[in-house]
Every structure is written in C-alpha cells, then in structure tokens.
Amino acid sequence: VRGGSALDAAEAAGRALEDEPLLNAGTGAYLQADGVARLDASLMADDGRAGAVAQVPLLPHPVSLARYLLEQDAHVMLAGPESLALAARLGHAVGVVATPAKIAYWQEHLDEACRRLDYAAMADAWKAENPRLGTVGCVALDESGRLAAGTSTGGTGQCYPGRVGDTPVIGAGTYCTPRVGVSMTGVGERILVKLAAKRLADLAGDGVPLDEAARRVLDEVGPGAGLVALGSGGEVVERRNTPFMAAARCTA
C-alpha cells in the first residue's frame, strides 16, 4: 500500500490472501466436520492495539473485521454468529465461504466419526495425522517506522465445530511491538499453548537477534510450525520446521 500505514498494508495483504482459493483462509477455508467454514483472524499494531475474530461463518474477509475492532480499541475479540451480524451491519461482504475443491475435500474425508461428531474419535484421528495447514499471515513496516502484523485462517479441516487455534489469539498466532511484528502458522494447538508469537517478541525485546529468536521459538513449539517476523530495522525472518511454507516480500 504505497504511502499507507503498516496496518493498511497488513490488512490489504490479508484480504488478498483470503481471496486465494488455494489457501486456507477466507474464500479458501477448509470446512469443519459439520460442513461449515468458520473463520479466524487477528491484527495487531505496534502501539498495542489489537483486534481478532474467531469462528465467524460466511465472512470472506475476517481480517477486515479484526481491523475494525482494532480501530475501535475496546473489545479485542468477538466470536461466532454475532461477529457476522456486526460485519453485515458495517457493510462488509457476506457470503458462502466454500470453494468446490474444499467441498470435495470435506466430502472425501467425511468419515463416521465426523458424521456422529464423535469428539473422542476425531481427536484420536487428529493426533495420529498431520493436519492440512495453510494459514496466511503478513507483517508490515511503513515509512514512518511503524509495524503491524496479521494472521487469518480457516483452521484445521474436518475439525470439531467451534475449534479455535492460535490465529485469533493475540500473543499466540499474532503479536506486534515497536521492535518486531510476528505471524505464526502451523499446528495451532502447539503454538497456542506456547504463546509463540509473544515469546518471539519477548526474546527480540531482550536483545536476542531476530533469526535466533525465531529458531528458539520453533524449537520450543516443535514440528509443524512456521513464522514470518519483521524487525523495526527492516530485518526479515522466515522460518519453518514444516515440509513447505510459501513466503514473499514486497518493498515499496
């Protein structure tokens, strides 16, 4: 976003990624076990303001609702259908979030445990597999030296309805300080219990070099995670302990 703020850039990047059906966010989100896509997103500025939404159906751009909450600077997180009602009143685009490919994926993986919504059986299957990932994130630094970070996801495909991972939790999937912005991806439960994004920011705040801080955090989280981090001096780190994580950089 030429001439705009870091927040503008983070939201714009998030929206663009939510529009990509190959990714697991917004339009391309995986469906939960009951056949509904429920979206999570968060956005944080380096001045401590943050906004997040969790488990919102029918919302192609949850990152923009997170931006609204950040700007209001009152509640940090809203969840569920009430979040959708607010988005609709604000004039945000509302519609079915389910591409043909993601519907086909849901149908192919609709086993008996999913049909019964048997949580115990689904949990055993989840722990035995490597869940399909694809969370999207962005960190941005503007010409004024301000940082922002954002993350958006459809969560884990075929999960129990209402499951919330790290993405909408400030400090877990997203965190931003005047020194560094961080966006995490991967197995959300592991990232969540470690508060991984804040852990990285705290290490950087203590003077640990950004790349070393990122390495430590991923070692602590364990296999199945990745991150992008951006320091106030422009240093960029992309790290993962997953087989694949796509990343791109843009300078105005």
PDB file of N, CA, C and O in Angstrom, residues 57-86:
ATOM      1  N   PRO A  57     -18.749 -17.545  10.640  1.00  0.00           N
ATOM      2  CA  PRO A  57     -19.139 -18.136   9.354  1.00  0.00           C
ATOM      3  C   PRO A  57     -19.442 -17.049   8.329  1.00  0.00           C
ATOM      4  O   PRO A  57     -19.660 -15.882   8.676  1.00  0.00           O
ATOM      5  N   LEU A  58     -19.422 -17.424   7.065  1.00  0.00           N
ATOM      6  CA  LEU A  58     -19.949 -16.585   5.974  1.00  0.00           C
ATOM      7  C   LEU A  58     -19.271 -15.229   5.854  1.00  0.00           C
ATOM      8  O   LEU A  58     -19.884 -14.257   5.428  1.00  0.00           O
ATOM      9  N   LEU A  59     -17.981 -15.144   6.188  1.00  0.00           N
ATOM     10  CA  LEU A  59     -17.291 -13.864   6.131  1.00  0.00           C
ATOM     11  C   LEU A  59     -15.993 -14.026   5.340  1.00  0.00           C
ATOM     12  O   LEU A  59     -14.991 -14.503   5.868  1.00  0.00           O
ATOM     13  N   PRO A  60     -15.985 -13.612   4.067  1.00  0.00           N
ATOM     14  CA  PRO A  60     -14.803 -13.822   3.223  1.00  0.00           C
ATOM     15  C   PRO A  60     -13.561 -13.079   3.683  1.00  0.00           C
ATOM     16  O   PRO A  60     -12.445 -13.498   3.384  1.00  0.00           O
ATOM     17  N   HIS A  61     -13.731 -11.947   4.406  1.00  0.00           N
ATOM     18  CA  HIS A  61     -12.577 -11.149   4.813  1.00  0.00           C
ATOM     19  C   HIS A  61     -12.599 -10.880   6.330  1.00  0.00           C
ATOM     20  O   HIS A  61     -12.795  -9.748   6.773  1.00  0.00           O
ATOM     21  N   PRO A  62     -12.358 -11.908   7.137  1.00  0.00           N
ATOM     22  CA  PRO A  62     -12.379 -11.695   8.585  1.00  0.00           C
ATOM     23  C   PRO A  62     -11.299 -10.734   9.063  1.00  0.00           C
ATOM     24  O   PRO A  62     -11.475 -10.095  10.104  1.00  0.00           O
ATOM     25  N   VAL A  63     -10.200 -10.601   8.312  1.00  0.00           N
ATOM     26  CA  VAL A  63      -9.150  -9.682   8.751  1.00  0.00           C
ATOM     27  C   VAL A  63      -9.645  -8.243   8.799  1.00  0.00           C
ATOM     28  O   VAL A  63      -9.189  -7.446   9.631  1.00  0.00           O
ATOM     29  N   SER A  64     -10.614  -7.899   7.948  1.00  0.00           N
ATOM     30  CA  SER A  64     -11.136  -6.526   7.958  1.00  0.00           C
ATOM     31  C   SER A  64     -12.024  -6.273   9.172  1.00  0.00           C
ATOM     32  O   SER A  64     -12.078  -5.148   9.685  1.00  0.00           O
ATOM     33  N   LEU A  65     -12.718  -7.292   9.640  1.00  0.00           N
ATOM     34  CA  LEU A  65     -13.484  -7.122  10.882  1.00  0.00           C
ATOM     35  C   LEU A  65     -12.528  -7.010  12.068  1.00  0.00           C
ATOM     36  O   LEU A  65     -12.772  -6.227  12.997  1.00  0.00           O
ATOM     37  N   ALA A  66     -11.427  -7.761  12.025  1.00  0.00           N
ATOM     38  CA  ALA A  66     -10.401  -7.610  13.060  1.00  0.00           C
ATOM     39  C   ALA A  66      -9.847  -6.188  13.048  1.00  0.00           C
ATOM     40  O   ALA A  66      -9.607  -5.597  14.114  1.00  0.00           O
ATOM     41  N   ARG A  67      -9.662  -5.608  11.860  1.00  0.00           N
ATOM     42  CA  ARG A  67      -9.168  -4.223  11.756  1.00  0.00           C
ATOM     43  C   ARG A  67     -10.160  -3.251  12.391  1.00  0.00           C
ATOM     44  O   ARG A  67      -9.772  -2.300  13.089  1.00  0.00           O
ATOM     45  N   TYR A  68     -11.442  -3.477  12.168  1.00  0.00           N
ATOM     46  CA  TYR A  68     -12.468  -2.612  12.761  1.00  0.00           C
ATOM     47  C   TYR A  68     -12.380  -2.641  14.287  1.00  0.00           C
ATOM     48  O   TYR A  68     -12.419  -1.587  14.949  1.00  0.00           O
ATOM     49  N   LEU A  69     -12.251  -3.838  14.857  1.00  0.00           N
ATOM     50  CA  LEU A  69     -12.150  -3.944  16.310  1.00  0.00           C
ATOM     51  C   LEU A  69     -10.894  -3.258  16.818  1.00  0.00           C
ATOM     52  O   LEU A  69     -10.920  -2.586  17.864  1.00  0.00           O
ATOM     53  N   LEU A  70      -9.802  -3.402  16.101  1.00  0.00           N
ATOM     54  CA  LEU A  70      -8.560  -2.734  16.483  1.00  0.00           C
ATOM     55  C   LEU A  70      -8.755  -1.218  16.523  1.00  0.00           C
ATOM     56  O   LEU A  70      -8.339  -0.545  17.467  1.00  0.00           O
ATOM     57  N   GLU A  71      -9.395  -0.681  15.500  1.00  0.00           N
ATOM     58  CA  GLU A  71      -9.588   0.763  15.426  1.00  0.00           C
ATOM     59  C   GLU A  71     -10.522   1.263  16.525  1.00  0.00           C
ATOM     60  O   GLU A  71     -10.348   2.370  17.040  1.00  0.00           O
ATOM     61  N   GLN A  72     -11.511   0.454  16.897  1.00  0.00           N
ATOM     62  CA  GLN A  72     -12.423   0.854  17.962  1.00  0.00           C
ATOM     63  C   GLN A  72     -11.725   0.857  19.318  1.00  0.00           C
ATOM     64  O   GLN A  72     -12.096   1.593  20.218  1.00  0.00           O
ATOM     65  N   ASP A  73     -10.727  -0.028  19.480  1.00  0.00           N
ATOM     66  CA  ASP A  73      -9.891  -0.073  20.675  1.00  0.00           C
ATOM     67  C   ASP A  73     -10.721  -0.260  21.949  1.00  0.00           C
ATOM     68  O   ASP A  73     -10.517   0.416  22.960  1.00  0.00           O
ATOM     69  N   ALA A  74     -11.672  -1.195  21.879  1.00  0.00           N
ATOM     70  CA  ALA A  74     -12.487  -1.544  23.047  1.00  0.00           C
ATOM     71  C   ALA A  74     -12.359  -3.053  23.260  1.00  0.00           C
ATOM     72  O   ALA A  74     -11.395  -3.509  23.850  1.00  0.00           O
ATOM     73  N   HIS A  75     -13.304  -3.848  22.743  1.00  0.00           N
ATOM     74  CA  HIS A  75     -13.150  -5.300  22.780  1.00  0.00           C
ATOM     75  C   HIS A  75     -12.000  -5.700  21.855  1.00  0.00           C
ATOM     76  O   HIS A  75     -11.849  -5.147  20.758  1.00  0.00           O
ATOM     77  N   VAL A  76     -11.237  -6.696  22.265  1.00  0.00           N
ATOM     78  CA  VAL A  76     -10.172  -7.216  21.400  1.00  0.00           C
ATOM     79  C   VAL A  76     -10.698  -8.324  20.500  1.00  0.00           C
ATOM     80  O   VAL A  76     -10.334  -8.403  19.325  1.00  0.00           O
ATOM     81  N   MET A  77     -11.567  -9.178  21.017  1.00  0.00           N
ATOM     82  CA  MET A  77     -12.023 -10.326  20.225  1.00  0.00           C
ATOM     83  C   MET A  77     -13.532 -10.489  20.290  1.00  0.00           C
ATOM     84  O   MET A  77     -14.135 -10.334  21.354  1.00  0.00           O
ATOM     85  N   LEU A  78     -14.121 -10.806  19.139  1.00  0.00           N
ATOM     86  CA  LEU A  78     -15.512 -11.236  19.049  1.00  0.00           C
ATOM     87  C   LEU A  78     -15.543 -12.607  18.397  1.00  0.00           C
ATOM     88  O   LEU A  78     -14.661 -12.944  17.598  1.00  0.00           O
ATOM     89  N   ALA A  79     -16.590 -13.393  18.705  1.00  0.00           N
ATOM     90  CA  ALA A  79     -16.652 -14.751  18.187  1.00  0.00           C
ATOM     91  C   ALA A  79     -18.059 -15.094  17.721  1.00  0.00           C
ATOM     92  O   ALA A  79     -19.046 -14.542  18.204  1.00  0.00           O
ATOM     93  N   GLY A  80     -18.121 -16.024  16.757  1.00  0.00           N
ATOM     94  CA  GLY A  80     -19.368 -16.634  16.359  1.00  0.00           C
ATOM     95  C   GLY A  80     -20.282 -15.789  15.495  1.00  0.00           C
ATOM     96  O   GLY A  80     -19.878 -14.774  14.914  1.00  0.00           O
ATOM     97  N   PRO A  81     -21.554 -16.204  15.399  1.00  0.00           N
ATOM     98  CA  PRO A  81     -22.516 -15.535  14.519  1.00  0.00           C
ATOM     99  C   PRO A  81     -22.721 -14.059  14.848  1.00  0.00           C
ATOM    100  O   PRO A  81     -23.049 -13.266  13.958  1.00  0.00           O
ATOM    101  N   GLU A  82     -22.547 -13.683  16.105  1.00  0.00           N
ATOM    102  CA  GLU A  82     -22.712 -12.277  16.460  1.00  0.00           C
ATOM    103  C   GLU A  82     -21.676 -11.410  15.755  1.00  0.00           C
ATOM    104  O   GLU A  82     -21.948 -10.256  15.398  1.00  0.00           O
ATOM    105  N   SER A  83     -20.507 -11.960  15.518  1.00  0.00           N
ATOM    106  CA  SER A  83     -19.484 -11.243  14.764  1.00  0.00           C
ATOM    107  C   SER A  83     -19.934 -11.038  13.327  1.00  0.00           C
ATOM    108  O   SER A  83     -19.714  -9.972  12.733  1.00  0.00           O
ATOM    109  N   LEU A  84     -20.567 -12.055  12.757  1.00  0.00           N
ATOM    110  CA  LEU A  84     -21.083 -11.932  11.396  1.00  0.00           C
ATOM    111  C   LEU A  84     -22.159 -10.859  11.321  1.00  0.00           C
ATOM    112  O   LEU A  84     -22.200 -10.064  10.373  1.00  0.00           O
ATOM    113  N   ALA A  85     -23.034 -10.812  12.325  1.00  0.00           N
ATOM    114  CA  ALA A  85     -24.087  -9.795  12.340  1.00  0.00           C
ATOM    115  C   ALA A  85     -23.489  -8.398  12.377  1.00  0.00           C
ATOM    116  O   ALA A  85     -23.959  -7.484  11.685  1.00  0.00           O
ATOM    117  N   LEU A  86     -22.435  -8.203  13.156  1.00  0.00           N
ATOM    118  CA  LEU A  86     -21.768  -6.911  13.201  1.00  0.00           C
ATOM    119  C   LEU A  86     -21.162  -6.574  11.849  1.00  0.00           C
ATOM    120  O   LEU A  86     -21.307  -5.448  11.353  1.00  0.00           O
TER     121      LEU A  86
END
